[in-house]
PDB file of C-alpha atoms in Angstrom:
ATOM      1  CA  SER A   1      21.530   5.884   2.252  1.00  0.00           C
ATOM      2  CA  GLN A   2      22.134   8.995   4.299  1.00  0.00           C
ATOM      3  CA  GLN A   3      21.171  12.196   2.614  1.00  0.00           C
ATOM      4  CA  GLY A   4      23.487  14.677   4.281  1.00  0.00           C
ATOM      5  CA  GLU A   5      27.219  14.624   4.726  1.00  0.00           C
ATOM      6  CA  GLU A   6      28.754  17.052   7.195  1.00  0.00           C
ATOM      7  CA  ASP A   7      32.252  18.417   6.964  1.00  0.00           C
ATOM      8  CA  PRO A   8      34.429  18.501   8.981  1.00  0.00           C
ATOM      9  CA  GLN A   9      33.756  15.472  11.161  1.00  0.00           C
ATOM     10  CA  ALA A  10      35.318  17.257  14.117  1.00  0.00           C
ATOM     11  CA  LEU A  11      36.188  20.870  14.833  1.00  0.00           C
ATOM     12  CA  SER A  12      38.032  22.344  17.807  1.00  0.00           C
ATOM     13  CA  ILE A  13      38.196  26.098  18.379  1.00  0.00           C
ATOM     14  CA  GLN A  14      38.783  28.648  21.126  1.00  0.00           C
ATOM     15  CA  GLU A  15      35.973  30.506  22.813  1.00  0.00           C
ATOM     16  CA  GLY A  16      35.138  33.669  20.890  1.00  0.00           C
ATOM     17  CA  GLU A  17      36.113  32.246  17.497  1.00  0.00           C
ATOM     18  CA  ASN A  18      33.640  31.471  14.744  1.00  0.00           C
ATOM     19  CA  ALA A  19      32.769  27.889  13.796  1.00  0.00           C
ATOM     20  CA  THR A  20      31.730  26.879  10.287  1.00  0.00           C
ATOM     21  CA  MET A  21      30.250  23.520   9.404  1.00  0.00           C
ATOM     22  CA  ASN A  22      29.261  22.347   5.959  1.00  0.00           C
ATOM     23  CA  CYS A  23      26.652  19.936   4.711  1.00  0.00           C
ATOM     24  CA  SER A  24      26.225  18.375   1.282  1.00  0.00           C
ATOM     25  CA  TYR A  25      23.212  16.392   0.175  1.00  0.00           C
ATOM     26  CA  LYS A  26      22.194  14.301  -2.803  1.00  0.00           C
ATOM     27  CA  THR A  27      18.587  14.768  -3.866  1.00  0.00           C
ATOM     28  CA  SER A  28      15.959  17.504  -4.113  1.00  0.00           C
ATOM     29  CA  ILE A  29      14.687  18.864  -0.830  1.00  0.00           C
ATOM     30  CA  ASN A  30      11.869  20.929   0.625  1.00  0.00           C
ATOM     31  CA  ASN A  31      13.826  22.252   3.573  1.00  0.00           C
ATOM     32  CA  LEU A  32      17.216  21.877   5.149  1.00  0.00           C
ATOM     33  CA  GLN A  33      17.515  21.973   8.909  1.00  0.00           C
ATOM     34  CA  TRP A  34      20.279  22.053  11.475  1.00  0.00           C
ATOM     35  CA  TYR A  35      20.094  20.297  14.827  1.00  0.00           C
ATOM     36  CA  ARG A  36      22.286  20.161  17.863  1.00  0.00           C
ATOM     37  CA  GLN A  37      22.876  17.211  20.163  1.00  0.00           C
ATOM     38  CA  ASN A  38      24.476  17.379  23.550  1.00  0.00           C
ATOM     39  CA  SER A  39      26.233  14.213  24.590  1.00  0.00           C
ATOM     40  CA  GLY A  40      23.907  11.233  24.787  1.00  0.00           C
ATOM     41  CA  ARG A  41      20.715  13.251  24.475  1.00  0.00           C
ATOM     42  CA  GLY A  42      18.015  13.808  21.889  1.00  0.00           C
ATOM     43  CA  LEU A  43      18.434  16.353  19.127  1.00  0.00           C
ATOM     44  CA  VAL A  44      17.257  19.941  19.399  1.00  0.00           C
ATOM     45  CA  HIS A  45      16.186  21.972  16.385  1.00  0.00           C
ATOM     46  CA  LEU A  46      18.280  25.062  15.649  1.00  0.00           C
ATOM     47  CA  ILE A  47      17.186  26.532  12.350  1.00  0.00           C
ATOM     48  CA  LEU A  48      15.284  25.674   9.176  1.00  0.00           C
ATOM     49  CA  ILE A  49      15.950  27.107   5.730  1.00  0.00           C
ATOM     50  CA  ARG A  50      13.526  26.537   2.871  1.00  0.00           C
ATOM     51  CA  SER A  51      14.697  25.445  -0.551  1.00  0.00           C
ATOM     52  CA  ASN A  52      13.823  28.861  -2.026  1.00  0.00           C
ATOM     53  CA  GLU A  53      15.867  30.746   0.584  1.00  0.00           C
ATOM     54  CA  ARG A  54      19.579  31.462   0.355  1.00  0.00           C
ATOM     55  CA  GLU A  55      20.451  32.716   3.811  1.00  0.00           C
ATOM     56  CA  LYS A  56      18.900  32.817   7.248  1.00  0.00           C
ATOM     57  CA  HIS A  57      19.941  34.196  10.605  1.00  0.00           C
ATOM     58  CA  SER A  58      18.945  33.332  14.145  1.00  0.00           C
ATOM     59  CA  GLY A  59      20.895  34.949  16.967  1.00  0.00           C
ATOM     60  CA  ARG A  60      24.512  33.839  16.585  1.00  0.00           C
ATOM     61  CA  LEU A  61      23.597  31.340  13.862  1.00  0.00           C
ATOM     62  CA  ARG A  62      23.818  31.969  10.151  1.00  0.00           C
ATOM     63  CA  VAL A  63      22.796  29.352   7.631  1.00  0.00           C
ATOM     64  CA  THR A  64      23.308  29.463   3.889  1.00  0.00           C
ATOM     65  CA  LEU A  65      21.853  27.181   1.258  1.00  0.00           C
ATOM     66  CA  ASP A  66      23.030  26.659  -2.308  1.00  0.00           C
ATOM     67  CA  THR A  67      20.607  24.316  -4.036  1.00  0.00           C
ATOM     68  CA  SER A  68      22.625  24.341  -7.273  1.00  0.00           C
ATOM     69  CA  LYS A  69      25.547  22.824  -5.369  1.00  0.00           C
ATOM     70  CA  LYS A  70      23.331  20.864  -2.984  1.00  0.00           C
ATOM     71  CA  SER A  71      25.173  22.291  -0.023  1.00  0.00           C
ATOM     72  CA  SER A  72      24.594  24.284   3.139  1.00  0.00           C
ATOM     73  CA  SER A  73      26.754  25.848   5.800  1.00  0.00           C
ATOM     74  CA  LEU A  74      26.159  26.677   9.448  1.00  0.00           C
ATOM     75  CA  LEU A  75      28.160  29.502  10.996  1.00  0.00           C
ATOM     76  CA  ILE A  76      28.206  29.990  14.748  1.00  0.00           C
ATOM     77  CA  THR A  77      29.693  33.345  15.631  1.00  0.00           C
ATOM     78  CA  ALA A  78      31.458  34.272  18.874  1.00  0.00           C
ATOM     79  CA  SER A  79      31.385  30.684  20.087  1.00  0.00           C
ATOM     80  CA  ARG A  80      31.057  29.768  23.750  1.00  0.00           C
ATOM     81  CA  ALA A  81      32.086  26.689  25.700  1.00  0.00           C
ATOM     82  CA  ALA A  82      28.363  25.872  25.974  1.00  0.00           C
ATOM     83  CA  ASP A  83      28.241  25.463  22.170  1.00  0.00           C
ATOM     84  CA  THR A  84      30.252  22.252  22.538  1.00  0.00           C
ATOM     85  CA  ALA A  85      28.010  19.598  20.988  1.00  0.00           C
ATOM     86  CA  SER A  86      27.414  17.605  17.819  1.00  0.00           C
ATOM     87  CA  TYR A  87      25.690  19.379  14.957  1.00  0.00           C
ATOM     88  CA  PHE A  88      23.662  17.625  12.280  1.00  0.00           C
ATOM     89  CA  CYS A  89      22.090  18.762   9.058  1.00  0.00           C
ATOM     90  CA  ALA A  90      18.816  17.182   8.027  1.00  0.00           C
ATOM     91  CA  THR A  91      17.014  17.261   4.723  1.00  0.00           C
ATOM     92  CA  ASP A  92      13.327  16.692   4.328  1.00  0.00           C
ATOM     93  CA  ALA A  93      11.504  15.847   1.139  1.00  0.00           C
ATOM     94  CA  PHE A  94       7.810  16.030   2.028  1.00  0.00           C
ATOM     95  CA  ASP A  95       7.355  13.320   4.638  1.00  0.00           C
ATOM     96  CA  ASP A  96      10.741  11.835   5.402  1.00  0.00           C
ATOM     97  CA  MET A  97      13.762  13.333   7.093  1.00  0.00           C
ATOM     98  CA  ARG A  98      17.341  12.189   6.769  1.00  0.00           C
ATOM     99  CA  PHE A  99      20.428  13.192   8.679  1.00  0.00           C
ATOM    100  CA  GLY A 100      24.132  13.206   8.094  1.00  0.00           C
ATOM    101  CA  ALA A 101      26.876  11.851  10.333  1.00  0.00           C
ATOM    102  CA  GLY A 102      27.364  15.164  12.118  1.00  0.00           C
ATOM    103  CA  THR A 103      30.174  17.514  13.100  1.00  0.00           C
ATOM    104  CA  ARG A 104      31.553  17.289  16.615  1.00  0.00           C
ATOM    105  CA  LEU A 105      32.334  20.837  17.782  1.00  0.00           C
ATOM    106  CA  THR A 106      34.545  21.456  20.805  1.00  0.00           C
ATOM    107  CA  VAL A 107      34.871  25.014  22.084  1.00  0.00           C
ATOM    108  CA  LYS A 108      37.727  25.458  24.518  1.00  0.00           C
ATOM    109  CA  PRO A 109      37.374  28.069  27.263  1.00  0.00           C
TER     110      PRO A 109
ATOM    111  CA  ASP B   1       5.701  22.457  25.306  1.00  0.00           C
ATOM    112  CA  VAL B   2       6.036  19.756  22.703  1.00  0.00           C
ATOM    113  CA  LYS B   3       6.839  16.456  24.204  1.00  0.00           C
ATOM    114  CA  VAL B   4       8.089  13.256  22.644  1.00  0.00           C
ATOM    115  CA  THR B   5       8.470  10.536  25.211  1.00  0.00           C
ATOM    116  CA  GLN B   6      10.291   7.263  24.761  1.00  0.00           C
ATOM    117  CA  SER B   7       9.320   4.497  27.129  1.00  0.00           C
ATOM    118  CA  SER B   8      12.803   3.618  28.366  1.00  0.00           C
ATOM    119  CA  ARG B   9      16.084   5.479  28.694  1.00  0.00           C
ATOM    120  CA  TYR B  10      18.173   2.314  29.018  1.00  0.00           C
ATOM    121  CA  LEU B  11      17.281  -1.239  28.060  1.00  0.00           C
ATOM    122  CA  VAL B  12      19.191  -4.516  28.210  1.00  0.00           C
ATOM    123  CA  LYS B  13      17.807  -7.481  26.299  1.00  0.00           C
ATOM    124  CA  ARG B  14      19.005 -10.952  25.386  1.00  0.00           C
ATOM    125  CA  THR B  15      19.740 -12.181  21.889  1.00  0.00           C
ATOM    126  CA  GLY B  16      16.611 -13.576  20.281  1.00  0.00           C
ATOM    127  CA  GLU B  17      14.161 -11.636  22.437  1.00  0.00           C
ATOM    128  CA  LYS B  18      11.357  -9.631  20.892  1.00  0.00           C
ATOM    129  CA  VAL B  19      11.842  -6.013  21.884  1.00  0.00           C
ATOM    130  CA  PHE B  20       9.315  -3.184  21.860  1.00  0.00           C
ATOM    131  CA  LEU B  21      10.387   0.454  21.906  1.00  0.00           C
ATOM    132  CA  GLU B  22       7.517   2.841  22.467  1.00  0.00           C
ATOM    133  CA  CYS B  23       7.260   6.488  21.493  1.00  0.00           C
ATOM    134  CA  VAL B  24       4.436   8.890  22.300  1.00  0.00           C
ATOM    135  CA  GLN B  25       4.025  12.497  21.161  1.00  0.00           C
ATOM    136  CA  ASP B  26       1.506  15.058  22.388  1.00  0.00           C
ATOM    137  CA  MET B  27       1.511  17.578  19.518  1.00  0.00           C
ATOM    138  CA  ASP B  28      -0.932  15.854  17.182  1.00  0.00           C
ATOM    139  CA  HIS B  29       1.890  15.469  14.636  1.00  0.00           C
ATOM    140  CA  GLU B  30       1.216  13.424  11.557  1.00  0.00           C
ATOM    141  CA  ASN B  31       4.814  12.332  10.935  1.00  0.00           C
ATOM    142  CA  MET B  32       6.759  10.068  13.243  1.00  0.00           C
ATOM    143  CA  PHE B  33      10.228   8.616  12.772  1.00  0.00           C
ATOM    144  CA  TRP B  34      12.548   6.016  14.229  1.00  0.00           C
ATOM    145  CA  TYR B  35      16.316   6.412  13.884  1.00  0.00           C
ATOM    146  CA  ARG B  36      19.275   4.557  15.225  1.00  0.00           C
ATOM    147  CA  GLN B  37      22.462   6.393  16.051  1.00  0.00           C
ATOM    148  CA  ASP B  38      25.875   4.792  16.047  1.00  0.00           C
ATOM    149  CA  PRO B  39      29.266   6.476  16.491  1.00  0.00           C
ATOM    150  CA  GLY B  40      30.589   7.864  13.222  1.00  0.00           C
ATOM    151  CA  LEU B  41      27.407   6.971  11.328  1.00  0.00           C
ATOM    152  CA  GLY B  42      25.072   9.693  12.527  1.00  0.00           C
ATOM    153  CA  LEU B  43      21.340   9.069  12.507  1.00  0.00           C
ATOM    154  CA  ARG B  44      20.038   6.434  10.145  1.00  0.00           C
ATOM    155  CA  LEU B  45      16.356   6.271   9.332  1.00  0.00           C
ATOM    156  CA  ILE B  46      14.760   2.919  10.135  1.00  0.00           C
ATOM    157  CA  TYR B  47      11.059   3.545   9.493  1.00  0.00           C
ATOM    158  CA  PHE B  48       8.720   6.509   9.337  1.00  0.00           C
ATOM    159  CA  SER B  49       4.990   7.006   9.318  1.00  0.00           C
ATOM    160  CA  TYR B  50       2.916   9.893   7.991  1.00  0.00           C
ATOM    161  CA  ASP B  51      -0.458   8.683   9.213  1.00  0.00           C
ATOM    162  CA  VAL B  52      -2.140   6.104  11.396  1.00  0.00           C
ATOM    163  CA  LYS B  53      -1.529   2.585  10.115  1.00  0.00           C
ATOM    164  CA  MET B  54       0.803   3.942   7.432  1.00  0.00           C
ATOM    165  CA  LYS B  55       4.482   3.082   7.428  1.00  0.00           C
ATOM    166  CA  GLU B  56       7.395   3.537   5.097  1.00  0.00           C
ATOM    167  CA  LYS B  57      10.774   1.872   5.130  1.00  0.00           C
ATOM    168  CA  GLY B  58      13.760   4.049   5.730  1.00  0.00           C
ATOM    169  CA  ASP B  59      17.329   3.189   4.895  1.00  0.00           C
ATOM    170  CA  ILE B  60      17.901   0.291   7.322  1.00  0.00           C
ATOM    171  CA  PRO B  61      14.568  -1.499   7.977  1.00  0.00           C
ATOM    172  CA  GLU B  62      15.958  -5.027   8.082  1.00  0.00           C
ATOM    173  CA  GLY B  63      15.344  -6.737  11.402  1.00  0.00           C
ATOM    174  CA  TYR B  64      12.791  -4.109  12.474  1.00  0.00           C
ATOM    175  CA  SER B  65       9.083  -3.544  12.148  1.00  0.00           C
ATOM    176  CA  VAL B  66       6.814  -0.741  13.331  1.00  0.00           C
ATOM    177  CA  SER B  67       3.267  -0.202  14.444  1.00  0.00           C
ATOM    178  CA  ARG B  68       1.140   2.929  14.433  1.00  0.00           C
ATOM    179  CA  GLU B  69      -2.337   2.131  15.674  1.00  0.00           C
ATOM    180  CA  LYS B  70      -2.937   5.592  17.131  1.00  0.00           C
ATOM    181  CA  LYS B  71      -1.741   8.955  15.894  1.00  0.00           C
ATOM    182  CA  GLU B  72       0.242   9.747  19.018  1.00  0.00           C
ATOM    183  CA  ARG B  73       2.060   6.428  19.340  1.00  0.00           C
ATOM    184  CA  PHE B  74       4.723   4.858  17.132  1.00  0.00           C
ATOM    185  CA  SER B  75       6.305   1.596  18.205  1.00  0.00           C
ATOM    186  CA  LEU B  76       9.526   0.047  16.965  1.00  0.00           C
ATOM    187  CA  ILE B  77       9.744  -3.724  17.186  1.00  0.00           C
ATOM    188  CA  LEU B  78      12.880  -5.814  17.026  1.00  0.00           C
ATOM    189  CA  GLU B  79      11.505  -9.184  16.023  1.00  0.00           C
ATOM    190  CA  SER B  80      14.512 -11.165  17.253  1.00  0.00           C
ATOM    191  CA  ALA B  81      17.124  -8.966  18.861  1.00  0.00           C
ATOM    192  CA  SER B  82      20.726  -9.419  17.793  1.00  0.00           C
ATOM    193  CA  THR B  83      23.937  -7.955  19.157  1.00  0.00           C
ATOM    194  CA  ASN B  84      24.370  -5.758  16.072  1.00  0.00           C
ATOM    195  CA  GLN B  85      21.182  -3.972  17.070  1.00  0.00           C
ATOM    196  CA  THR B  86      22.892  -2.589  20.149  1.00  0.00           C
ATOM    197  CA  SER B  87      22.542   1.135  19.588  1.00  0.00           C
ATOM    198  CA  MET B  88      20.894   4.405  20.596  1.00  0.00           C
ATOM    199  CA  TYR B  89      17.357   4.614  19.228  1.00  0.00           C
ATOM    200  CA  LEU B  90      15.766   8.006  18.696  1.00  0.00           C
ATOM    201  CA  CYS B  91      12.124   8.745  18.008  1.00  0.00           C
ATOM    202  CA  ALA B  92      10.941  12.017  16.471  1.00  0.00           C
ATOM    203  CA  SER B  93       7.731  13.646  15.300  1.00  0.00           C
ATOM    204  CA  SER B  94       6.898  16.528  12.988  1.00  0.00           C
ATOM    205  CA  SER B  95       4.006  18.158  11.194  1.00  0.00           C
ATOM    206  CA  PHE B  96       2.968  16.988   7.787  1.00  0.00           C
ATOM    207  CA  GLY B  97       3.637  19.212   4.798  1.00  0.00           C
ATOM    208  CA  THR B  98       6.412  21.326   3.403  1.00  0.00           C
ATOM    209  CA  LEU B  99       6.485  24.495   5.480  1.00  0.00           C
ATOM    210  CA  ASN B 100       7.176  23.872   9.136  1.00  0.00           C
ATOM    211  CA  THR B 101       8.845  20.495   9.299  1.00  0.00           C
ATOM    212  CA  GLU B 102      10.827  20.983  12.493  1.00  0.00           C
ATOM    213  CA  ALA B 103      11.234  17.620  14.202  1.00  0.00           C
ATOM    214  CA  PHE B 104      10.977  17.098  17.933  1.00  0.00           C
ATOM    215  CA  PHE B 105      12.985  14.289  19.461  1.00  0.00           C
ATOM    216  CA  GLY B 106      12.625  12.025  22.428  1.00  0.00           C
ATOM    217  CA  GLN B 107      15.472  11.585  24.861  1.00  0.00           C
ATOM    218  CA  GLY B 108      16.606   8.351  23.224  1.00  0.00           C
ATOM    219  CA  THR B 109      16.704   4.712  24.293  1.00  0.00           C
ATOM    220  CA  ARG B 110      20.097   3.127  24.671  1.00  0.00           C
ATOM    221  CA  LEU B 111      19.547  -0.543  23.878  1.00  0.00           C
ATOM    222  CA  THR B 112      22.124  -3.189  24.690  1.00  0.00           C
ATOM    223  CA  VAL B 113      21.611  -6.696  23.335  1.00  0.00           C
ATOM    224  CA  VAL B 114      23.672  -9.342  25.126  1.00  0.00           C
TER     225      VAL B 114
END
């Protein structure tokens, strides 16, 4: 079964607004990662947060992790039309990696 | 630059054919993965491998097999293709261990079984 579940399934915002996506997972993890996929392409890694970390920043991205609730959130600040894509969380537990169904983000100019 | 290359971008096969999807990575990664992606279902793990000749079933291995004879190459085999295997197939690789597990993906193979 899939490990991660993203929420919401789809999100539509205006350029300049912030976008928040959430991910819940089921079992213990080593790391949680977020990936982005532009239409019909392979996935690109955005950010990794280790299980002993609570928050991480990278440019306009902020990721939080709450292992007690088995959940994570991805915040994209000051969104741009170019951020339009699908975003996936992935959990890895040593040698496997499982993804959720993703959040489809649309940023309107 | 890390590169994961899948042999075909688009593929059309007939029901009952044996289909080979090839994936090659150039980063000396131990881990390799095959996923299928369907609308609304995200990426589902078919098989993964953490070493040459080693393979582990993922969540949906039925109807598929894999081969890893060399570290850089991981092949997905559809023994007898069926229409419900029409999908986007994604290959990925990553380092072994717990610290830097970032996965690198190929561009995907869109397989249509008719």
